[in-house]
Tab-separated table of C-alpha atoms in Angstrom:
chain	number	residue	atom	x	y	z
A	6	UNK	CA	-51.852	11.714	70.989
A	7	UNK	CA	-51.383	9.430	67.951
A	8	UNK	CA	-50.854	12.518	65.773
A	9	UNK	CA	-48.074	13.839	68.030
A	10	UNK	CA	-46.414	10.422	68.035
A	11	UNK	CA	-46.412	10.354	64.216
A	12	UNK	CA	-44.839	13.812	64.057
A	13	UNK	CA	-42.103	12.755	66.506
A	14	UNK	CA	-41.268	9.676	64.441
A	15	UNK	CA	-41.067	11.777	61.258
A	16	UNK	CA	-38.725	14.299	62.912
A	17	UNK	CA	-36.449	11.518	64.170
A	18	UNK	CA	-36.318	9.973	60.670
A	19	UNK	CA	-35.350	13.298	59.030
A	20	UNK	CA	-32.668	13.876	61.641
A	21	UNK	CA	-31.186	10.436	61.017
A	22	UNK	CA	-31.026	11.050	57.280
A	23	UNK	CA	-29.384	14.447	57.702
A	24	UNK	CA	-26.718	13.190	60.104
A	25	UNK	CA	-25.919	9.850	58.434
A	26	UNK	CA	-22.357	9.458	57.042
A	27	UNK	CA	-21.738	10.166	53.379
A	28	UNK	CA	-20.674	6.609	52.690
A	29	UNK	CA	-24.192	5.376	53.543
A	30	UNK	CA	-25.633	7.749	50.948
A	31	UNK	CA	-23.023	6.577	48.471
A	32	UNK	CA	-23.848	2.974	49.247
A	33	UNK	CA	-27.487	3.734	48.476
A	34	UNK	CA	-26.556	5.178	45.059
A	35	UNK	CA	-24.177	2.302	44.341
A	36	UNK	CA	-26.883	-0.226	45.181
A	37	UNK	CA	-29.330	1.612	42.937
A	38	UNK	CA	-26.795	1.775	40.074
A	39	UNK	CA	-26.018	-1.918	40.430
A	40	UNK	CA	-29.615	-2.801	39.603
A	41	UNK	CA	-29.484	-1.019	36.238
A	42	UNK	CA	-28.216	-2.852	33.125
A	43	UNK	CA	-25.383	-1.330	31.146
A	44	UNK	CA	-24.819	-1.399	27.407
A	45	UNK	CA	-21.739	-2.830	25.696
A	46	UNK	CA	-19.648	-1.074	23.028
A	47	UNK	CA	-17.175	-2.393	20.475
A	48	UNK	CA	-13.554	-2.214	21.525
A	49	UNK	CA	-11.250	0.166	19.600
A	50	UNK	CA	-9.317	-2.817	18.169
A	51	UNK	CA	-12.471	-4.359	16.751
A	52	UNK	CA	-11.751	-7.882	18.041
A	53	UNK	CA	-13.290	-7.958	21.503
A	54	UNK	CA	-16.209	-6.333	23.249
A	55	UNK	CA	-15.589	-4.191	26.263
A	56	UNK	CA	-18.453	-5.452	28.413
A	57	UNK	CA	-18.852	-4.002	31.870
A	58	UNK	CA	-21.542	-4.965	34.308
A	59	UNK	CA	-23.204	-2.377	36.446
A	60	UNK	CA	-21.934	-4.186	39.522
A	61	UNK	CA	-18.318	-3.778	38.422
A	62	UNK	CA	-18.844	-0.116	37.599
A	63	UNK	CA	-20.568	0.458	40.900
A	64	UNK	CA	-17.835	-1.280	42.885
A	65	UNK	CA	-15.193	0.807	41.110
A	66	UNK	CA	-17.085	3.961	41.959
A	67	UNK	CA	-17.382	2.814	45.554
A	68	UNK	CA	-13.641	2.051	45.735
A	69	UNK	CA	-12.832	5.486	44.359
A	70	UNK	CA	-14.874	7.282	47.020
A	71	UNK	CA	-14.886	4.981	50.044
A	72	UNK	CA	-12.233	5.358	52.709
A	73	UNK	CA	-12.047	9.133	52.396
A	74	UNK	CA	-14.361	11.904	53.455
A	75	UNK	CA	-15.974	14.237	50.989
A	76	UNK	CA	-13.861	17.096	52.338
A	77	UNK	CA	-10.625	15.234	51.564
A	78	UNK	CA	-11.827	14.403	48.055
A	79	UNK	CA	-12.617	18.061	47.397
A	80	UNK	CA	-9.271	19.182	48.816
A	81	UNK	CA	-7.407	16.717	46.616
A	82	UNK	CA	-9.017	18.072	43.441
A	83	UNK	CA	-9.259	21.732	44.369
A	84	UNK	CA	-5.810	22.496	42.940
A	85	UNK	CA	-6.704	20.992	39.593
A	86	UNK	CA	-10.031	22.847	39.596
A	87	UNK	CA	-8.220	26.174	40.068
A	88	UNK	CA	-5.728	25.343	37.326
A	89	UNK	CA	-8.108	23.918	34.715
A	90	UNK	CA	-11.463	25.325	35.729
A	91	UNK	CA	-14.009	23.649	37.974
A	92	UNK	CA	-16.268	22.363	35.171
A	93	UNK	CA	-13.341	20.978	33.160
A	94	UNK	CA	-11.788	19.341	36.229
A	95	UNK	CA	-15.110	17.699	37.084
A	96	UNK	CA	-15.438	16.165	33.608
A	97	UNK	CA	-11.799	15.135	33.638
A	98	UNK	CA	-12.431	13.221	36.871
A	99	UNK	CA	-15.418	11.499	35.261
A	100	UNK	CA	-13.273	10.581	32.271
A	101	UNK	CA	-10.594	9.129	34.554
A	102	UNK	CA	-13.276	7.052	36.245
A	103	UNK	CA	-14.490	5.857	32.832
A	104	UNK	CA	-10.961	4.792	31.919
A	105	UNK	CA	-10.563	2.880	35.198
A	106	UNK	CA	-13.669	0.884	34.307
A	107	UNK	CA	-13.220	0.426	30.528
A	108	UNK	CA	-9.455	0.651	30.068
A	109	UNK	CA	-9.591	3.476	27.487
A	110	UNK	CA	-10.901	7.007	26.930
A	111	UNK	CA	-13.077	6.296	23.886
A	112	UNK	CA	-16.357	7.387	25.435
A	113	UNK	CA	-19.249	6.881	22.977
A	114	UNK	CA	-20.868	10.113	21.850
A	115	UNK	CA	-24.209	8.740	23.053
A	116	UNK	CA	-23.056	7.256	26.338
A	117	UNK	CA	-26.295	6.304	28.091
A	118	UNK	CA	-24.799	6.043	31.565
A	119	UNK	CA	-23.357	9.563	31.412
A	120	UNK	CA	-24.611	11.436	28.318
A	121	UNK	CA	-22.944	14.714	29.330
A	122	UNK	CA	-19.526	12.993	29.448
A	123	UNK	CA	-19.923	11.668	25.916
A	124	UNK	CA	-20.881	15.140	24.675
A	125	UNK	CA	-17.977	16.716	26.565
A	126	UNK	CA	-15.419	14.320	25.088
A	127	UNK	CA	-16.744	15.011	21.591
A	128	UNK	CA	-16.558	18.759	22.280
A	129	UNK	CA	-12.881	18.493	23.271
A	130	UNK	CA	-12.114	16.856	19.925
A	131	UNK	CA	-14.018	19.597	18.074
A	132	UNK	CA	-12.108	22.273	19.977
A	133	UNK	CA	-8.822	20.546	19.216
A	134	UNK	CA	-9.582	20.513	15.471
A	135	UNK	CA	-10.376	24.229	15.632
A	136	UNK	CA	-7.146	24.775	17.521
A	137	UNK	CA	-5.167	23.044	14.768
A	138	UNK	CA	-6.825	25.341	12.222
A	139	UNK	CA	-5.558	28.373	14.098
A	140	UNK	CA	-8.403	29.084	16.509
A	141	UNK	CA	-6.250	29.078	19.631
A	142	UNK	CA	-9.066	30.416	21.790
A	143	UNK	CA	-11.257	27.320	21.659
A	144	UNK	CA	-9.454	25.290	24.297
A	145	UNK	CA	-8.910	28.342	26.486
A	146	UNK	CA	-12.557	29.056	27.257
A	147	UNK	CA	-14.099	28.122	30.566
A	148	UNK	CA	-17.594	26.736	31.012
A	149	UNK	CA	-19.149	30.224	30.884
A	150	UNK	CA	-17.405	31.161	27.645
A	151	UNK	CA	-14.991	33.565	29.295
A	152	UNK	CA	-11.467	33.462	27.916
A	153	UNK	CA	-8.607	32.249	30.105
A	154	UNK	CA	-5.315	33.851	29.129
A	155	UNK	CA	-3.046	32.035	31.595
A	156	UNK	CA	-2.165	29.082	29.386
A	157	UNK	CA	-5.185	27.070	30.489
A	158	UNK	CA	-5.667	25.547	27.039
A	159	UNK	CA	-2.217	23.967	27.005
A	160	UNK	CA	-2.673	22.701	30.563
A	161	UNK	CA	-5.995	21.116	29.638
A	162	UNK	CA	-4.462	19.410	26.603
A	163	UNK	CA	-1.596	18.112	28.755
A	164	UNK	CA	-4.033	16.780	31.346
A	165	UNK	CA	-5.976	14.911	28.654
A	166	UNK	CA	-2.830	13.610	26.981
A	167	UNK	CA	-1.606	12.294	30.314
A	168	UNK	CA	-4.546	9.893	30.594
A	169	UNK	CA	-4.318	8.733	26.963
A	170	UNK	CA	-7.018	10.887	25.388
A	171	UNK	CA	-7.599	10.110	21.691
A	172	UNK	CA	-7.943	13.331	19.699
A	173	UNK	CA	-8.848	11.642	16.399
A	174	UNK	CA	-11.273	8.795	17.044
A	175	UNK	CA	-11.782	8.303	13.299
A	176	UNK	CA	-8.130	7.224	13.017
A	177	UNK	CA	-8.833	4.458	15.538
A	178	UNK	CA	-11.812	3.292	13.483
A	179	UNK	CA	-9.758	3.328	10.261
A	180	UNK	CA	-6.949	1.441	11.967
A	181	UNK	CA	-9.446	-1.098	13.260
A	182	UNK	CA	-10.886	-1.686	9.788
A	183	UNK	CA	-7.424	-1.961	8.227
A	184	UNK	CA	-6.262	-4.365	10.905
A	185	UNK	CA	-9.321	-6.562	10.442
A	186	UNK	CA	-8.736	-6.690	6.662
A	187	UNK	CA	-5.039	-7.530	7.137
A	188	UNK	CA	-5.858	-10.290	9.631
A	189	UNK	CA	-8.352	-11.818	7.186
A	190	UNK	CA	-5.746	-11.968	4.406
A	191	UNK	CA	-3.186	-13.360	6.821
A	192	UNK	CA	-5.569	-16.154	7.806
A	193	UNK	CA	-6.079	-16.937	4.104
A	194	UNK	CA	-2.291	-17.092	3.675
A	195	UNK	CA	-2.004	-19.378	6.708
A	196	UNK	CA	-4.499	-21.791	5.148
A	197	UNK	CA	-2.610	-21.638	1.827
A	198	UNK	CA	0.661	-22.412	3.629
A	199	UNK	CA	-0.908	-25.323	5.504
A	200	UNK	CA	-2.216	-26.809	2.256
A	201	UNK	CA	0.845	-26.197	0.034
A	202	UNK	CA	3.807	-25.987	2.395
A	203	UNK	CA	4.905	-22.555	1.110
A	204	UNK	CA	3.681	-18.967	0.637
A	205	UNK	CA	4.426	-18.524	-3.069
A	206	UNK	CA	0.897	-17.547	-4.023
A	207	UNK	CA	0.207	-16.862	-7.731
A	208	UNK	CA	0.154	-13.099	-8.203
A	209	UNK	CA	-2.988	-13.316	-10.352
A	210	UNK	CA	-5.156	-14.054	-7.278
A	211	UNK	CA	-6.282	-11.454	-4.700
A	212	UNK	CA	-4.165	-13.218	-2.065
A	213	UNK	CA	-1.165	-13.169	-4.405
A	214	UNK	CA	-1.608	-9.442	-4.994
A	215	UNK	CA	-1.724	-8.969	-1.225
A	216	UNK	CA	1.598	-10.824	-0.793
A	217	UNK	CA	3.164	-8.619	-3.496
A	218	UNK	CA	1.965	-5.597	-1.519
A	219	UNK	CA	3.577	-6.900	1.674
A	220	UNK	CA	6.923	-7.312	-0.117
A	221	UNK	CA	6.669	-3.793	-1.507
A	222	UNK	CA	5.991	-2.346	1.951
A	223	UNK	CA	8.878	-4.356	3.383
A	224	UNK	CA	11.334	-3.035	0.777
A	225	UNK	CA	10.033	0.495	1.240
A	226	UNK	CA	10.562	0.317	4.996
A	227	UNK	CA	14.057	-1.159	4.648
A	228	UNK	CA	15.226	1.244	1.935
A	229	UNK	CA	14.203	4.634	3.282
A	230	UNK	CA	12.809	3.950	6.758
A	231	UNK	CA	9.303	4.961	5.751
A	232	UNK	CA	6.575	4.469	8.324
A	233	UNK	CA	4.513	1.834	6.515
A	234	UNK	CA	1.524	-0.190	7.653
A	235	UNK	CA	3.744	-3.283	7.802
A	236	UNK	CA	4.514	-3.173	11.510
A	237	UNK	CA	7.193	-5.287	13.231
A	238	UNK	CA	4.407	-7.431	14.693
A	239	UNK	CA	3.062	-8.173	11.205
A	240	UNK	CA	6.552	-8.986	9.931
A	241	UNK	CA	6.949	-11.507	12.762
A	242	UNK	CA	3.619	-13.119	11.873
A	243	UNK	CA	4.670	-13.475	8.235
A	244	UNK	CA	8.098	-14.807	9.211
A	245	UNK	CA	6.331	-17.505	11.223
A	246	UNK	CA	5.004	-18.802	7.881
A	247	UNK	CA	8.483	-18.625	6.263
A	248	UNK	CA	7.185	-15.815	4.073
A	249	UNK	CA	9.585	-15.126	1.138
A	250	UNK	CA	10.356	-11.415	1.170
A	251	UNK	CA	11.905	-11.704	-2.295
A	252	UNK	CA	10.515	-13.450	-5.361
A	253	UNK	CA	12.450	-15.922	-7.521
A	254	UNK	CA	13.005	-13.148	-10.060
A	255	UNK	CA	14.415	-10.867	-7.377
A	256	UNK	CA	16.699	-13.585	-6.046
A	257	UNK	CA	17.973	-14.285	-9.570
A	258	UNK	CA	18.623	-10.572	-10.069
A	259	UNK	CA	20.695	-10.403	-6.877
A	260	UNK	CA	22.702	-13.486	-7.863
A	261	UNK	CA	23.512	-12.131	-11.326
A	262	UNK	CA	24.397	-8.703	-9.966
A	263	UNK	CA	26.834	-10.349	-7.570
A	264	UNK	CA	28.415	-12.292	-10.436
A	265	UNK	CA	28.678	-9.106	-12.520
A	266	UNK	CA	30.432	-7.293	-9.678
A	267	UNK	CA	32.898	-10.163	-9.377
A	268	UNK	CA	33.482	-10.035	-13.157
A	269	UNK	CA	34.275	-6.316	-12.928
A	270	UNK	CA	36.738	-6.875	-10.083
A	271	UNK	CA	38.702	-9.250	-12.321
A	272	UNK	CA	38.398	-7.533	-15.723
A	273	UNK	CA	37.866	-3.887	-14.752
A	274	UNK	CA	34.652	-3.491	-16.774
A	275	UNK	CA	31.165	-4.942	-17.243
A	276	UNK	CA	31.570	-5.935	-20.912
A	277	UNK	CA	30.710	-9.622	-20.579
A	278	UNK	CA	31.115	-11.159	-24.021
A	279	UNK	CA	28.360	-13.192	-25.584
A	280	UNK	CA	30.693	-16.198	-25.631
A	281	UNK	CA	31.920	-15.959	-22.055
A	282	UNK	CA	32.659	-19.631	-21.345
A	283	UNK	CA	33.404	-19.190	-17.636
A	284	UNK	CA	29.782	-18.191	-16.903
A	285	UNK	CA	27.373	-18.600	-19.837
A	286	UNK	CA	24.394	-17.787	-17.596
A	287	UNK	CA	25.878	-14.348	-16.802
A	288	UNK	CA	26.540	-13.715	-20.489
A	289	UNK	CA	22.941	-14.543	-21.398
A	290	UNK	CA	21.616	-12.428	-18.507
A	291	UNK	CA	23.634	-9.370	-19.582
A	292	UNK	CA	22.286	-9.710	-23.132
A	293	UNK	CA	18.737	-9.947	-21.751
A	294	UNK	CA	19.154	-6.701	-19.766
A	295	UNK	CA	20.259	-4.870	-22.917
A	296	UNK	CA	17.246	-6.249	-24.822
A	297	UNK	CA	14.884	-5.189	-22.021
A	298	UNK	CA	16.488	-1.745	-21.965
A	299	UNK	CA	15.909	-1.267	-25.695
A	300	UNK	CA	12.271	-2.372	-25.313
A	301	UNK	CA	11.782	0.204	-22.570
A	302	UNK	CA	13.326	2.958	-24.709
A	303	UNK	CA	10.991	2.005	-27.571
A	304	UNK	CA	7.978	2.434	-25.266
A	305	UNK	CA	7.237	-1.274	-25.057
A	306	UNK	CA	6.569	-3.313	-21.932
A	307	UNK	CA	9.742	-4.307	-20.125
A	308	UNK	CA	10.513	-5.947	-16.760
A	309	UNK	CA	13.552	-3.680	-16.379
A	310	UNK	CA	12.553	-1.006	-13.871
A	311	UNK	CA	14.154	2.409	-13.534
A	312	UNK	CA	15.602	1.392	-10.195
A	313	UNK	CA	17.412	-1.546	-11.796
A	314	UNK	CA	18.648	0.632	-14.671
A	315	UNK	CA	20.175	3.036	-12.153
A	316	UNK	CA	21.710	0.118	-10.257
A	317	UNK	CA	23.407	-1.193	-13.421
A	318	UNK	CA	24.575	2.229	-14.573
A	319	UNK	CA	26.113	2.909	-11.163
A	320	UNK	CA	28.324	-0.132	-11.797
A	321	UNK	CA	29.353	1.146	-15.235
A	322	UNK	CA	27.121	-1.090	-17.306
A	323	UNK	CA	27.236	-0.527	-21.076
A	324	UNK	CA	23.879	-0.727	-22.855
A	325	UNK	CA	25.234	-1.031	-26.396
A	326	UNK	CA	27.992	-3.593	-26.804
A	327	UNK	CA	28.715	-2.671	-30.445
A	328	UNK	CA	28.696	1.092	-29.855
A	329	UNK	CA	31.144	0.609	-27.015
A	330	UNK	CA	33.501	-1.482	-29.172
A	331	UNK	CA	33.264	1.033	-32.003
A	332	UNK	CA	34.150	3.943	-29.725
A	333	UNK	CA	36.963	1.987	-28.093
A	334	UNK	CA	38.500	1.031	-31.459
A	335	UNK	CA	38.201	4.622	-32.671
A	336	UNK	CA	39.954	5.882	-29.559
A	337	UNK	CA	42.775	3.399	-30.031
A	338	UNK	CA	43.244	4.508	-33.642
């Protein structure tokens, strides 16, 4: 009698498990997952740690599946499975879930919570590199290796792009390192500004060389619209310190060029005499440019760059005062 009673209890227990709602089974898995610790990974920007507790991940998973039956969930994703392939659609759903939890799609290659997802993400990047090299078949293969010729590869790429998939993770790491180095130099400049009241750092120091580099990038961006590493956000940070985008030498050059243009408007030429009483500073500056030009032609060091030579010549600047007078007098004769 006791044996029959035990069998009846076992049958009732199995029946209850088989007929229980899916959400109870999910709740069991969520509760189990919540008891496991989860690892943290560095953020792609390098400044914070994306740290997610198992409880948060479990609650997100529960929110994604609770309130709808399994049949509805399958129906919702069946269209995408037909379009992209069942295996691809399944991994794409897992990646979307990862992004909901972590805020990005940078799944570590060795992702302990879902190792197959980390491997799959890495495989998509490998296939994309092969695609760029001309192997158009790599993103058009299904999970069995059979080729899909209905544009599946492009659809898969579009689906990944739509959720912010990063095809070149190494670029993120390089950007993170570069950003960290720039922030360090900016903090050094902030301390220099706080101590000295300005940002005119001697160019002989590493910080001074860095400021020279920022000015170069700024001029490059303004002159030809090049996409430099000096972003608008970085320019704003430097402006907050009253960063001088031009040096004293550059400001003096601009002032003298303005005065030379005004001289030409009045006299019709750029032949400022060496005894020009109205502006002795301009006269001395013009003589200095000719001296620097001759040094450059002789192969010696000269602060006169090719860009400045072209700027002067575009205005009609004469490099040899005596040769010009000789030719003018000969023409008059």
